CSV table of C-alpha atoms and ligand atoms in Angstrom, one decimal:
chain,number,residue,atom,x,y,z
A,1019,UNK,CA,0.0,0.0,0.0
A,1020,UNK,CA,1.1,3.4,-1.0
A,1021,UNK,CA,0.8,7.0,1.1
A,1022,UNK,CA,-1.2,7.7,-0.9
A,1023,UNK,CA,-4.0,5.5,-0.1
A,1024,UNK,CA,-4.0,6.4,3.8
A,1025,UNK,CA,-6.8,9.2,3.9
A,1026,UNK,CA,-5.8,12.5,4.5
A,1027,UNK,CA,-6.0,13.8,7.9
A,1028,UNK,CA,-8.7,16.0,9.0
A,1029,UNK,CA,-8.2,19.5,10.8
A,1030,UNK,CA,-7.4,19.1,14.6
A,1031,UNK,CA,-6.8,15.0,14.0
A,1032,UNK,CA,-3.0,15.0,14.1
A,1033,UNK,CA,0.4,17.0,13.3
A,1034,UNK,CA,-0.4,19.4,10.1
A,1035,UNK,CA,2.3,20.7,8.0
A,1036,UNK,CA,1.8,23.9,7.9
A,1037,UNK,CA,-0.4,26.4,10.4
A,1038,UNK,CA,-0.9,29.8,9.6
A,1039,UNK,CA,0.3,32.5,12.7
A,1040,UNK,CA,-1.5,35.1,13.3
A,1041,UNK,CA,-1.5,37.1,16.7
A,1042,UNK,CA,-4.8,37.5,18.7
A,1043,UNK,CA,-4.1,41.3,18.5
A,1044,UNK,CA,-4.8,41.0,14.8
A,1045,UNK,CA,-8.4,40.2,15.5
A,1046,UNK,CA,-8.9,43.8,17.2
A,1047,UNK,CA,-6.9,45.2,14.6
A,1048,UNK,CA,-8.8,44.1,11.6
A,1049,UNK,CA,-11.9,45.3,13.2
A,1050,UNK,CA,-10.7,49.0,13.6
A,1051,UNK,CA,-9.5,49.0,10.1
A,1052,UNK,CA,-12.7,48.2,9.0
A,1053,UNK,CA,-14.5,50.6,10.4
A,1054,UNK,CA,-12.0,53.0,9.7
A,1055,UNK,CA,-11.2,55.1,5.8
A,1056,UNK,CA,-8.8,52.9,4.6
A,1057,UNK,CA,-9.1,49.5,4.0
A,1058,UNK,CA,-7.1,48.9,1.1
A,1059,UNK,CA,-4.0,50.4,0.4
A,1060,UNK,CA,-3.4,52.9,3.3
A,1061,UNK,CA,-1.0,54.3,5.9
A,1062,UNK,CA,-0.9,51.3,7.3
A,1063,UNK,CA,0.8,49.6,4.5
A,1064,UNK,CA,3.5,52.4,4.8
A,1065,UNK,CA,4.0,51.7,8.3
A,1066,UNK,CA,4.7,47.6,7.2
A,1067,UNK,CA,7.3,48.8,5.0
A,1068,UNK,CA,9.6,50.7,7.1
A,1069,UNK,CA,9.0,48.5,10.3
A,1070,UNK,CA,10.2,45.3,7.6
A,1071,UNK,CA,13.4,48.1,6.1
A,1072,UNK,CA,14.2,48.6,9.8
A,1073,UNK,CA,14.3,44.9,10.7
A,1074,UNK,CA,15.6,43.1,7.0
A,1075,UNK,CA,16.1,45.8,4.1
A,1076,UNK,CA,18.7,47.8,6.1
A,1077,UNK,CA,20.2,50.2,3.4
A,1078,UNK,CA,17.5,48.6,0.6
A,1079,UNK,CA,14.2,50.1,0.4
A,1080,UNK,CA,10.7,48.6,0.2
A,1081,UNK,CA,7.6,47.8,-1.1
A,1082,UNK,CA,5.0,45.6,-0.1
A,1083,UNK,CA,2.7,43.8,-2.5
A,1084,UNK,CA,-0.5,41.9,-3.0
A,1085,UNK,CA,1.2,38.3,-3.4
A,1086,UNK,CA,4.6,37.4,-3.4
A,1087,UNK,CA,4.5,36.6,-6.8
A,1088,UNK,CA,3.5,40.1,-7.2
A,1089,UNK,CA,6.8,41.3,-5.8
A,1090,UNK,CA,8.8,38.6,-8.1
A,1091,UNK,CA,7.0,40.2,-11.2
A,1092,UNK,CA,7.7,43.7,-10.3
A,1093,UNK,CA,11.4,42.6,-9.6
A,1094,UNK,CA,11.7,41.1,-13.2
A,1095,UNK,CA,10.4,44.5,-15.0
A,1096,UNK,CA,12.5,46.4,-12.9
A,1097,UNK,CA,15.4,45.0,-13.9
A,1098,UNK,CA,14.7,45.7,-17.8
A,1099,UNK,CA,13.4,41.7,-18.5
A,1100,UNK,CA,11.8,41.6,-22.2
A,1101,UNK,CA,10.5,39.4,-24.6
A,1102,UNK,CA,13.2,37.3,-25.8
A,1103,UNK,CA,15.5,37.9,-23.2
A,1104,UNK,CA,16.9,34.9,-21.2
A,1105,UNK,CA,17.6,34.5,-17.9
A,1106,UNK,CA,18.9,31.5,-15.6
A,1107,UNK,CA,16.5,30.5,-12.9
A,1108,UNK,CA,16.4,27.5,-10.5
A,1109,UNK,CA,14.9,24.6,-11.8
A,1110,UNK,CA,13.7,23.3,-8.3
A,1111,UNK,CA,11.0,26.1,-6.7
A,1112,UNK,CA,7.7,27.2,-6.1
A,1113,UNK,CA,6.1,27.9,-9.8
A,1114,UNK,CA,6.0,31.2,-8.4
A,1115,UNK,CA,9.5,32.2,-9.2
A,1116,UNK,CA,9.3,31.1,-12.8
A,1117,UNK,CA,5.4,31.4,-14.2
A,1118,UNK,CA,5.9,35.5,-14.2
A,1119,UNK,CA,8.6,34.8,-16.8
A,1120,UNK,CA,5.7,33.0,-18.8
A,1121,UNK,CA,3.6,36.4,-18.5
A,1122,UNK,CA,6.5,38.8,-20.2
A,1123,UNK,CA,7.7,36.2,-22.7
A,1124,UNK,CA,11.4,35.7,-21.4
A,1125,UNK,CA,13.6,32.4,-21.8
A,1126,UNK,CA,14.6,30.2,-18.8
A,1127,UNK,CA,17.8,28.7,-18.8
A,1128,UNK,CA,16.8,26.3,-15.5
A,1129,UNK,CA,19.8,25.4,-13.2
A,1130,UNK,CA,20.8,22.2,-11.3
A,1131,UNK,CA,20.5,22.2,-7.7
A,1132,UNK,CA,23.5,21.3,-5.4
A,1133,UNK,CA,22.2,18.0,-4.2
A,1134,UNK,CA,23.3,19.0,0.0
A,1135,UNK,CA,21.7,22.2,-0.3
A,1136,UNK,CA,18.5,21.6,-2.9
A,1137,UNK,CA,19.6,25.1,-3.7
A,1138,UNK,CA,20.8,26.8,-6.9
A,1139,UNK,CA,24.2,25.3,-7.7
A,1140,UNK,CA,26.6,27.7,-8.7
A,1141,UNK,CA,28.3,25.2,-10.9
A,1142,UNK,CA,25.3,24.2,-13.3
A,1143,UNK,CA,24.8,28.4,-13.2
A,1144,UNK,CA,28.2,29.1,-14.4
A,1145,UNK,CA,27.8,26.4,-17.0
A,1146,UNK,CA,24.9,28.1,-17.9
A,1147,UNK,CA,25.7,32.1,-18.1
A,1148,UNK,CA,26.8,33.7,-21.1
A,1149,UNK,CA,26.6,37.4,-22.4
A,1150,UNK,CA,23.0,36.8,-23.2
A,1151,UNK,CA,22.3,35.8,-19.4
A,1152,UNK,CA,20.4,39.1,-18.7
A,1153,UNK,CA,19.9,38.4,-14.8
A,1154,UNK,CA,19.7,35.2,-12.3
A,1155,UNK,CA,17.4,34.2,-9.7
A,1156,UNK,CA,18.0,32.4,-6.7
A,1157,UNK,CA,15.6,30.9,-4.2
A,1158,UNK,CA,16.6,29.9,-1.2
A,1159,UNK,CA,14.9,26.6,-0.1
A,1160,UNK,CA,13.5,25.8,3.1
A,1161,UNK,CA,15.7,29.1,4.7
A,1162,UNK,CA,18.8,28.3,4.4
A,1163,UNK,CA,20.8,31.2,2.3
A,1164,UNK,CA,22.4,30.1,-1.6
A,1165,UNK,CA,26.1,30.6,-2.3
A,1166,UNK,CA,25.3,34.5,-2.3
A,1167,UNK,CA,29.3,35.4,-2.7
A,1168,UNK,CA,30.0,33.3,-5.7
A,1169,UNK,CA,26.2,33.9,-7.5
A,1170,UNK,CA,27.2,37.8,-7.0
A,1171,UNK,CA,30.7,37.3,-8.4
A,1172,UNK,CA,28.7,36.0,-11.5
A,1173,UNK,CA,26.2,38.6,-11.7
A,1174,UNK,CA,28.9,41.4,-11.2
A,1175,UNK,CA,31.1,40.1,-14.0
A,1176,UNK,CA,28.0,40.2,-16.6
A,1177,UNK,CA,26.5,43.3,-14.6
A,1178,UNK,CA,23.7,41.6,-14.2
A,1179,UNK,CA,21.2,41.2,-11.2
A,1180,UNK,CA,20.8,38.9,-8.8
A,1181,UNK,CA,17.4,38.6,-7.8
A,1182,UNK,CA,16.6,36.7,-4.8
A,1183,UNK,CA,13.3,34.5,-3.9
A,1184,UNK,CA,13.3,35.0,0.0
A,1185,UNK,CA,10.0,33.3,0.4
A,1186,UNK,CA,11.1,31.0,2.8
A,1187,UNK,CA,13.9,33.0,4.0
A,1188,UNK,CA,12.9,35.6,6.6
A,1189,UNK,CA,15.3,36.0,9.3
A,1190,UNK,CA,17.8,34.2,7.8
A,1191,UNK,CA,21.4,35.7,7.6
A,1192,UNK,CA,24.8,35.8,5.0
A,1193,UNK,CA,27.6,36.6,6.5
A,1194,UNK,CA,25.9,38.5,8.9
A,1195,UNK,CA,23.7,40.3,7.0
A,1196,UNK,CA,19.9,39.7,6.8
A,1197,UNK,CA,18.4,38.3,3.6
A,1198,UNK,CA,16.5,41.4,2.0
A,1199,UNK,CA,19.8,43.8,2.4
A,1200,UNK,CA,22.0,42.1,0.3
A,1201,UNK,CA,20.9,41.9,-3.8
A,1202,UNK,CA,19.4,43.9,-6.2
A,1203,UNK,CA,16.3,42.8,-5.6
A,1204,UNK,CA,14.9,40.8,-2.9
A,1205,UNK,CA,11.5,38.9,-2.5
A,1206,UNK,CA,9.1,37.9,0.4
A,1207,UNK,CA,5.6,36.0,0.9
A,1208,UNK,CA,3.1,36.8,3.3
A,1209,UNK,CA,1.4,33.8,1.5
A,1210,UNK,CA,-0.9,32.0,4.7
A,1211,UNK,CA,1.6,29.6,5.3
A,1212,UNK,CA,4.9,31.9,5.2
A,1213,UNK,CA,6.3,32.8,8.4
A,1214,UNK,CA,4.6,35.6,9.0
A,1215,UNK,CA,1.4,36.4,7.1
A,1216,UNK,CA,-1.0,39.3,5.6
A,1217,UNK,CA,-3.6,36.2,4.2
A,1218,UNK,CA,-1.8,37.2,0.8
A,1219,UNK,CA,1.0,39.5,0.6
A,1220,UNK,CA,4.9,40.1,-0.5
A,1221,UNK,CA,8.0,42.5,-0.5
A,1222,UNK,CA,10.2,43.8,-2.8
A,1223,UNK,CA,13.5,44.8,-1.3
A,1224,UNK,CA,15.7,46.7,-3.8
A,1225,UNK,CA,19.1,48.5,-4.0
A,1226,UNK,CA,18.1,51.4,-6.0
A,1227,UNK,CA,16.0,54.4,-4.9
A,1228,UNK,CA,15.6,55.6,-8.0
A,1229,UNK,CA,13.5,53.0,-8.9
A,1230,UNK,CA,11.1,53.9,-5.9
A,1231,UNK,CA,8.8,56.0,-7.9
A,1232,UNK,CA,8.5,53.2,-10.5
A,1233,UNK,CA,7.8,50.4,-8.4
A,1234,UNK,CA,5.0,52.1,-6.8
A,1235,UNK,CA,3.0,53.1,-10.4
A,1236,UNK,CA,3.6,50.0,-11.8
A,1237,UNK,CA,1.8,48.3,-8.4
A,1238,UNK,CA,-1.3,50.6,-9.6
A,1239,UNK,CA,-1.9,51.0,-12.9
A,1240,UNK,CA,1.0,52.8,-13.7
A,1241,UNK,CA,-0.7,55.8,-12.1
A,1242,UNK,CA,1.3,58.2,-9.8
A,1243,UNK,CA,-1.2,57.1,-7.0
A,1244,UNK,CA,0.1,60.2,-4.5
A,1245,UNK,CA,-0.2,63.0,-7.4
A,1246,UNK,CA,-3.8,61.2,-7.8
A,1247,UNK,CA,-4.5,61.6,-4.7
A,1248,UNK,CA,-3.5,65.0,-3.9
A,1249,UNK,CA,-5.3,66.0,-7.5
A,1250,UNK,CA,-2.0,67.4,-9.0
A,1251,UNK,CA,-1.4,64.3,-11.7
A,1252,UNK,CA,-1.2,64.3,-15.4
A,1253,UNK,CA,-3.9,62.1,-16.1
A,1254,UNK,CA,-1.4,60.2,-18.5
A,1255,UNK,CA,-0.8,56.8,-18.1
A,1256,UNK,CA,2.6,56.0,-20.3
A,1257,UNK,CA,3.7,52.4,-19.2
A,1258,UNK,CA,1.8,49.6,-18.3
A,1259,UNK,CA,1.0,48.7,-14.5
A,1260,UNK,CA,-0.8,46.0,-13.0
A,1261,UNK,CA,-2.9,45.8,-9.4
A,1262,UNK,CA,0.0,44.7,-7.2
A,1263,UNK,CA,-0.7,46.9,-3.5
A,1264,UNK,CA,-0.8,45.3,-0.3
A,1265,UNK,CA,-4.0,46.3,1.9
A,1266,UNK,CA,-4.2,47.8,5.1
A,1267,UNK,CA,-6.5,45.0,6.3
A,1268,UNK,CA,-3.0,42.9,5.5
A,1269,UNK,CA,-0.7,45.1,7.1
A,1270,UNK,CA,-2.4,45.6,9.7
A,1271,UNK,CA,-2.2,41.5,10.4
A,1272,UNK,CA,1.3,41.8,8.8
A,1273,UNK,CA,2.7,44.4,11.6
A,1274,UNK,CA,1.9,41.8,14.5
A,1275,UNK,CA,3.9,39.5,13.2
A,1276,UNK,CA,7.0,41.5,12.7
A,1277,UNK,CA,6.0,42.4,16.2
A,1278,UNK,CA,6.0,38.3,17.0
A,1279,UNK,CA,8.8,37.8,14.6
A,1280,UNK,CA,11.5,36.5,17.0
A,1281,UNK,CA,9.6,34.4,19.0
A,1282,UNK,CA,8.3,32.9,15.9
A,1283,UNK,CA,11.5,32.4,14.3
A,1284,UNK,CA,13.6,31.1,17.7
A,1285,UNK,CA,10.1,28.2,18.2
A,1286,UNK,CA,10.9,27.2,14.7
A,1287,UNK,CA,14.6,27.3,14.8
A,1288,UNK,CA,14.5,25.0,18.1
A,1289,UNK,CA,12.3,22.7,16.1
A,1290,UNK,CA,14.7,22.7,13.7
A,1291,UNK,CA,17.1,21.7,15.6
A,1292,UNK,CA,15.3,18.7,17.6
A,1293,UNK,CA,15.3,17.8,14.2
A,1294,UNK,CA,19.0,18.1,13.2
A,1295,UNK,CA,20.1,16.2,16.5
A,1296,UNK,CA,17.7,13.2,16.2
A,1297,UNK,CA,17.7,12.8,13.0
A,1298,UNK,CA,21.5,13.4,11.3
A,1299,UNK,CA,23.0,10.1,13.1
A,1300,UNK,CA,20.7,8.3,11.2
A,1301,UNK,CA,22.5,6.3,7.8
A,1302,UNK,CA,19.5,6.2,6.4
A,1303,UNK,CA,18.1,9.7,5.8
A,1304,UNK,CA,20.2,13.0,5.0
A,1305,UNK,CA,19.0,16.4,7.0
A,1306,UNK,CA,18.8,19.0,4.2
A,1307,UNK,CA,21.4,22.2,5.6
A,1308,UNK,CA,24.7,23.6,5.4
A,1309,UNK,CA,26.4,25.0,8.8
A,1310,UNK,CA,29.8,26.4,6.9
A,1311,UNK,CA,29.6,29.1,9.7
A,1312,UNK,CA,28.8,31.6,6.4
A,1313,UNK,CA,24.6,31.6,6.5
A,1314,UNK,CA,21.8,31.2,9.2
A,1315,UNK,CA,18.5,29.2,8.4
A,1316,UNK,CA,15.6,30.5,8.6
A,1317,UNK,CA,13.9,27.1,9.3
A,1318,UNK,CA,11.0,27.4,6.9
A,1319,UNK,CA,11.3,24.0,5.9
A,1320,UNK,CA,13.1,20.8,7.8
A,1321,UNK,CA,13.6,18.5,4.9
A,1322,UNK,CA,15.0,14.7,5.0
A,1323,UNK,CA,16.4,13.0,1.8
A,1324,UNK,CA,16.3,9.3,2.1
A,1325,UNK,CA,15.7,6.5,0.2
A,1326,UNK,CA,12.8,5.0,1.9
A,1327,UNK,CA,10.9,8.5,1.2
A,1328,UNK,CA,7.4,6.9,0.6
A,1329,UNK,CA,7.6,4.4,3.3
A,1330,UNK,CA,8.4,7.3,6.2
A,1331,UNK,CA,5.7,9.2,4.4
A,1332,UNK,CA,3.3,6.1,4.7
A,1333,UNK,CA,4.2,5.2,8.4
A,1334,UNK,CA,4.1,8.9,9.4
A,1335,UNK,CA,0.7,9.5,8.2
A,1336,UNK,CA,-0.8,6.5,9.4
A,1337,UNK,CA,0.4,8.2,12.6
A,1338,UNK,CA,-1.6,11.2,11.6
A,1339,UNK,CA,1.6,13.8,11.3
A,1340,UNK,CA,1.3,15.5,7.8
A,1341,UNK,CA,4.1,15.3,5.4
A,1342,UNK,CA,4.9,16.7,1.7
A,1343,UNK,CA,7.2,17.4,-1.1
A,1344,UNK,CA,6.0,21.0,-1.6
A,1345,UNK,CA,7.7,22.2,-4.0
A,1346,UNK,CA,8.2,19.7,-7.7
A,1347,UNK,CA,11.3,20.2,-10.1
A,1348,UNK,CA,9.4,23.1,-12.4
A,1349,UNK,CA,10.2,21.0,-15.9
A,1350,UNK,CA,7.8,18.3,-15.1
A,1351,UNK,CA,4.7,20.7,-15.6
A,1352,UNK,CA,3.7,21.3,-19.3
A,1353,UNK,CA,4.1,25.2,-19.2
A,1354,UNK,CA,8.2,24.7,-19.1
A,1355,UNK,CA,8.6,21.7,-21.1
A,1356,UNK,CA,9.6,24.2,-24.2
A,1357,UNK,CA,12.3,25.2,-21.9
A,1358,UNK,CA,13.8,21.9,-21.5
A,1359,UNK,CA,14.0,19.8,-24.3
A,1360,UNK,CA,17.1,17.6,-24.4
A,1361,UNK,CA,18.5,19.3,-20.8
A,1362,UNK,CA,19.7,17.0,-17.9
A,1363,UNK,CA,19.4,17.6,-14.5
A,1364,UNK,CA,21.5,15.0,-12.7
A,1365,UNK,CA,21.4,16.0,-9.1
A,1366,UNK,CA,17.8,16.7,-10.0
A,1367,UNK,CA,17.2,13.3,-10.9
A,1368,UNK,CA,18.7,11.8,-7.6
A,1369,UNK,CA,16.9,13.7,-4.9
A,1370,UNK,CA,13.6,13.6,-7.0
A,1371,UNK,CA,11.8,10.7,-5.2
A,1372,UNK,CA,13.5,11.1,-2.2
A,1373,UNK,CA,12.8,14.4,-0.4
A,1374,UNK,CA,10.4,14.8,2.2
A,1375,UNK,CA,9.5,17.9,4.5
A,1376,UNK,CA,8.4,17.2,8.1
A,1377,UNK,CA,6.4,19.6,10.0
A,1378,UNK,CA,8.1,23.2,11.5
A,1379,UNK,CA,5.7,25.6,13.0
A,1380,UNK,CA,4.8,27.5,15.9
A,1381,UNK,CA,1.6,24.8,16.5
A,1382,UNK,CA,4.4,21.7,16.5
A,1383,UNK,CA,5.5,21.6,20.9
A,1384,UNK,CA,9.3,20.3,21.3
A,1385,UNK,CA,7.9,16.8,22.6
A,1386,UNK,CA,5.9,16.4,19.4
A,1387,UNK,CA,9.3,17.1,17.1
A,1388,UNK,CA,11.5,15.0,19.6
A,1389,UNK,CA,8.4,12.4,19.0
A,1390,UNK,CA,8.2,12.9,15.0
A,1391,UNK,CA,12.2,12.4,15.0
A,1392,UNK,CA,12.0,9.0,17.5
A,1393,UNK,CA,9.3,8.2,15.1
A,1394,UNK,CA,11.6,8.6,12.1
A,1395,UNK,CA,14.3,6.7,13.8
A,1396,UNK,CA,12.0,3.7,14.4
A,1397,UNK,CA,10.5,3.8,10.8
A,1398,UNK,CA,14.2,3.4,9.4
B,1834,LIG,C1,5.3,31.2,-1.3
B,1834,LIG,C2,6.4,31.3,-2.3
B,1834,LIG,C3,6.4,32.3,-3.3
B,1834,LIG,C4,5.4,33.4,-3.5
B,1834,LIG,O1,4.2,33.1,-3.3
B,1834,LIG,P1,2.9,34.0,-3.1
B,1834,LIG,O2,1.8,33.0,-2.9
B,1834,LIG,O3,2.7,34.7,-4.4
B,1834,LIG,O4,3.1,35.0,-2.0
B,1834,LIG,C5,7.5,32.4,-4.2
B,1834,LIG,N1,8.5,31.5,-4.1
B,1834,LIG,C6,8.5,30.5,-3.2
B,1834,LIG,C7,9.7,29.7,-3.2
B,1834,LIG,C8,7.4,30.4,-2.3
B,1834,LIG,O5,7.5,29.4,-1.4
């Protein structure tokens, strides 16, 4: 018998994968902004984008967004992206990251990963660049930081940008530095499940100011939404902008979790490392990570690689704890497949069947991780 042919577990029943978090002050708070004047994009919004510069932009400045995807697209026409024009992306990732490319017509080259990290490798990305490589895209799965050092060496030798998919990676660190003050561009979710959440919402972190003004008419419309507002605009709308703002009913749930941030991040990092210390003895399964002293994990995701995948899966959720692959190599769907004709992706092919992600989450209590691990351990 299969996994698959153990029902799915109802709501309450067991351990879930994923939970959203959202504080119980976010329940007052949603009521006020509804009875208040703004309920979309308001003051509020502004107020989530400098509390999340002070705490992970730094230097960079930001701009938040209806969906993380949002923030992705935005990123790519920023940085000049046209038909025609190609770009190296990774190959293993939310669809997120790639479908935008789909909307403006641009050319994946899709990279390996390196098979310790699931992450970008830099070697399949140098293969890959050339002087038609018109910018590269990271994403940095589960939380733990890419090879930032050597992707930016590649980038700054083409003068191209690195644009990095932070989506699972808030709070993590390079070198010291928080993930969203480093690249060109950086990217967030406030997606549900994301470690902090605005129901649906993202952030663009970016290096230049001058591309504030930009950023913020292509989010609406391509309209100058403050000359609108204070009846002083052109009425001309001269480049193409989409509906892209974050609401204040968002923000307002967003703020208490930057509020909750580190206690969310230290539960899940201590789940993590339950994890890590039950489980990395174990010849049979390989703890995704990297601890080279150089990056801190945001622990997103705690993901096992073993060869007995389906049978952990199968004896896990018989015990009702919920596990999943989340995220599928990107050239198995039917979208890509023009991108990949007669490409190999070796380290690809090996983890494929073999990667599983265990819950992390502020719902998961340290005696149900040490139990999920002893669990592990018994299953193989
Ligand atoms: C969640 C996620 C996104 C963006 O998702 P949205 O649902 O649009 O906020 C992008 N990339 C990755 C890797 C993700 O996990």
């Amino acid at each position: 018998m299969s996994f698959r042919e153990i029902p799915l577990m109802k709501l309450n029943e067991g351990t879930v994968l994923f939970h959203p978090y959202v504080s119980k002050n976010s329940f007052k708070n949603v009521k006020k902004v509804l009875a208040g004047r703004w309920i979309g994009q308001g003051p509020l919004v502004d107020k989530f984008e400098l509390k999340f510069k002070t705490m992970f932009a730094k230097k960079n400045h930001c701009l938040a967004t209806g969906s993380g995807t949002d923030a992705l697209h935005l990123s790519y026409i920023l940085s000049g992206l046209k038909k025609g024009d190609e770009v190296i992306a990774p190959l293993f990732t939310c669809t997120a990251t790639n479908i935008p490319f789909l909307y403006m017509g641009v050319k994946i080259k899709f990279a390996d990963i390196d098979p310790q990290t699931m992450n970008i490798s830099v070697e399949s990305v140098k293969k890959l660049i050339t002087k038609k490589t018109k910018a590269v895209i990271c994403m940095h799965y589960g939380g733990l930081p890419c090879d930032l050092d050597e992707l930016h060496e590649l980038t700054k030798k083409y003068k191209i940008p690195l644009i990095e998919d932070a989506a699972h990676a808030l709070g993590a660190t390079y070198k010291g530095k928080p993930i969203g003050s480093i690249s060109d561009f950086t990217m967030f979710s406030f997606q549900a499940i994301k470690h902090i959440t605005t129901a649906d919402g993202g952030m663009l972190c970016m290096k230049n100011k001058k591309m504030i003004k930009k950023a913020k008419r292509i989010r609406w419309f391509g309209i100058d939404r403050e000359k609108k507002q204070k009846a002083t605009w052109e009425n001309d709308i001269f480049e193409i902008g989409y509906k892209y703002q974050m609401t204040d009913l968002g923000a307002s749930v967003g703020l208490e979790g930057l509020k909750d941030f580190k206690k969310i991040l230290n539960h899940r990092k201590n789940i993590f490392n339950i994890y890590l210390e039950k489980l990395s003895n174990n010849k049979n399964i390989i703890c995704v990570n990297k601890d080279d002293g150089k990056r801190t994990h945001a622990a997103w995701l705690f993901t096992i690689i073993s060869k007995k995948k389906d049978f952990i899966q199968k004896k896990l959720r018989e015990k009702r704890i919920e596990t999943n692959q989340v995220h599928f190599r990107n050239d198995k769907y039917s979208i890509f497949k023009k991108f990949v004709k007669g490409k190999k992706y070796p380290n690809m092919d090996y983890v494929e069947n073999k990667y599983l992600a265990i819950p992390v989450h502020h719902k998961v209590s340290f005696n149900k991780a040490k139990y999920i691990a002893d669990l592990i351990n018994k299953i193989v």
